[in-house]
Amino acid sequence: MMIERLSLTCDRLLSHRQLACCRSYCGIPLHGKDMLIYNNTDTNQPLLLTGHHGEISAMTFGKRCRPVLLCSASADYIIIWDIELCQTRTQEGKVAAGTIIGTLLGEVAHLSFCFSDERVAACSGVTAYILNSKKHEVIATLTGHLGPLTSAEFCPWNKDILITTSEDRTFKVWDLKTQAVCYQSFVLSASPLLSAFFLETNRHLITGSTDGQVWCFSLPNDCKCHLVTKMDLQKMEKRHQMHKETVSSQAEKAEQSAVAAMETSKPILQMVSFSSSTDTNTVEEKRSNSWLCIGSSDGLYVVDLATSELLTALYFRDNPKLSITMAGSWSFSPGWDTSAVFLVSSLLIPCVGLLELNLNELRSFRAGTEGFSVFPSSPLLLESPLNAELKKKEPSHPKKKGGIKEQPLIFHSNVKSSGYTSAPRRIMFSPKTNLQKNPSSKKVNKNTGLLLRDYPADSAAPIIPHVHLNIANKPVYCLQYSGDGKQILCGLGDSSLLLYKSSISGNPTVYTGHDKPVSSVSWSLNRQWWLSASEDQTLRIWTHGRPEPAIIMADSMFSKAIRSAQFYYLDKFLLFASGPSLYLYLYNVDITHDDIKRYQQRSVVKLARCFKTMSATDITGLSAANDFFSYIVLVCGSDRSIQVFDMNKGAVASELHDAHSRAIHCITQNKGSMFSTQAPDSYNLFLTSAVTDGVKIWDLRTLGCVRRYESHLNRCHPCSSAISPCGRFIASGSEDSCAYVYDIRSSSYLHKLQKHSDTVLSVTFNPATPELLTGTLDGKLSLFQSSSGAHLSHDTSAAVNNVPSVTR
């Protein structure tokens, strides 16, 4: 996968020097003052460049393909070389010469071209000099760091923005027009910052330190950077090795652990984006656009920025054919297609190697395996648990004795009175002369069920505060809209259940009966009943207009609290978890009652199947589709795993170990709504949330993490997350009294919804209109609307014609 094109033995150690490498050429110092420029395809005849009087400390190539410019720096001169022109002059027997753009600027540690090659940034001591690449001119002098500068990079989408890193463990964002600091970071680490890199696709800037820490910040137009993610190369490597050890032998495990024990630090020497210079067509190429290559002392690390996970590590020790065993510096070439070249200097010996990486092999190596789909691809098996049926008891009537049965004397159920007891009629006929027509009512009845308002697919995120309501002094643990978006269920920490209109106006209907906080609520598909599960080990099904539940599944049936519960398979089953068990119940709701035995429950429940997790770990959350037939049930365990149940086969189909660093407390699928339509593959996405580990979005087709969102704060409380019905936004609760709205395609947040009084525990989207409802730890609800959907009608009667009225 990684081969060595060229190996050179130098006359001195170049471990901490900036070397030059581009797609066509690479350059190294010779005898301190001279340079050798090699063609990457023909390394037999290098180009010799002379002109410096002091020892060369930094070299770099320009960003443009033509002309190929090289900048070299020593204590006396900073010189710009046109490589092709120098080759022509050498072939003609003339001396190759460059253009001096700077003199006596001190020992330069780092050089960088802007993307038009018109300016050069030179780091010398605590000062960054901005030089004209065509003549001897100092455009700007930037000072402000407390320690020596280690790198400087120009912003690719804004030519007037420059970032500098320093040994003072901070970075600064400069406005070159005003020569002022736009943003100064806090002290990021205990170790100096070494390198910086701009990711143009997401407009992020990335910086790394000598102790293996990597920070990714968003860089908006106002230059107010926000932390998107933080990665530790050593921790990522340990997690990566744990996954590899599951298929390796014990001897390999011992060898890997021994090698890992000898490694103490992984400095971030250089970084480059794993992107193609051409349009990407395949899925592997699109995924690789978020990959970041990190050059460290022991090898090359490929990190997925979207998921903050290490994809692979190419160690020098694993390839004995390489002349480099420990790296002192890296130089990457930009613009990769099928292969990448980089120049590496050895840390301990005077040696330099030109390495080539085959990108197609790396993409195929990282290509995901075929996974699952939420949509069934085969019919039900004969022995499938989903074939279970509930036998309804027929009412039995006792047989009456006697041969002659009682027969009615008339054929009508109602008999008209003879009128003997009524008062005599005095007015025989009186016409109605003041009759008023009401055509509007006829039109309403005529059009009922014919108007369907789709969910706006291109609406803005719901970020405008609309209603703030104080409902209780207890936490709002769970929220769920009904399928038509007209009603909302709120499960509270005081063991009560509230039923509101979607506008959260008016007095709610209060349902009581649980003894402990309500942990889960769920609407049935027909919206005629709903369920609630509690920490008191009970599950209750409620119906409209009745204060008492129609079904009570008491604590004697379960040994532990019910964590998650929902309706499943088009309302055919009750699906819930208690301890390590996943229960599948058949049920029949019967709301009729006898006045004499009114407390006798006529509804019926029957256990269809009970499943156990593979490792007998307690279930912390589950999710399954109820709006359509689906065999897939996703289960999260306290051992940080995600298990995929195939309910058609009645077994665990797959298991993902160590999905988060902590146990997952929330899992939710992209279920859309009856008012929106998404691409079929979008329904294979699902979210997981864990304390201190942010939110991850997964793809069921590959059983892999697709992206990670961790701008919000979640350290101790179970903050939930949700996907919008259009599939474009993700909302998450946070402990900084805010709710965060993410674009599903980017790890940086779009909006930070403030004006909450406490930790935001619950978030949910309205399935019918662009609205977001949040619930806090101190019992408050907040409704946010979209700027393009704030005035949308709530009349969704087209999809629902028989919703029972709520009893107040």
CSV table of C-alpha atoms in Angstrom, one decimal, residues 126 128 141-145 149 160-164 171-183 223:
chain,number,residue,atom,x,y,z
A,126,VAL,CA,7.7,35.2,17.3
A,128,ALA,CA,5.3,36.1,10.9
A,141,THR,CA,4.7,42.0,9.9
A,142,LEU,CA,2.6,40.1,12.4
A,143,THR,CA,3.6,39.9,16.0
A,144,GLY,CA,1.6,38.8,19.1
A,145,HIS,CA,2.6,35.3,20.0
A,149,LEU,CA,6.0,30.3,15.7
A,160,ASP,CA,-6.9,37.8,3.5
A,161,ILE,CA,-7.0,35.3,6.4
A,162,LEU,CA,-3.9,33.7,7.9
A,163,ILE,CA,-3.5,31.3,10.8
A,164,THR,CA,-0.4,30.9,12.9
A,171,PHE,CA,-3.2,29.8,17.4
A,172,LYS,CA,-4.2,33.1,16.0
A,173,VAL,CA,-6.4,34.0,13.1
A,174,TRP,CA,-5.1,37.2,11.3
A,175,ASP,CA,-6.9,39.7,9.0
A,176,LEU,CA,-4.1,40.6,6.6
A,177,LYS,CA,-6.0,43.8,5.5
A,178,THR,CA,-5.9,45.3,8.9
A,179,GLN,CA,-2.9,43.2,10.2
A,180,ALA,CA,-5.0,42.6,13.3
A,181,VAL,CA,-6.0,39.4,15.2
A,182,CYS,CA,-9.5,38.2,14.4
A,183,TYR,CA,-9.5,35.4,16.8
A,223,CYS,CA,-13.8,34.5,12.2
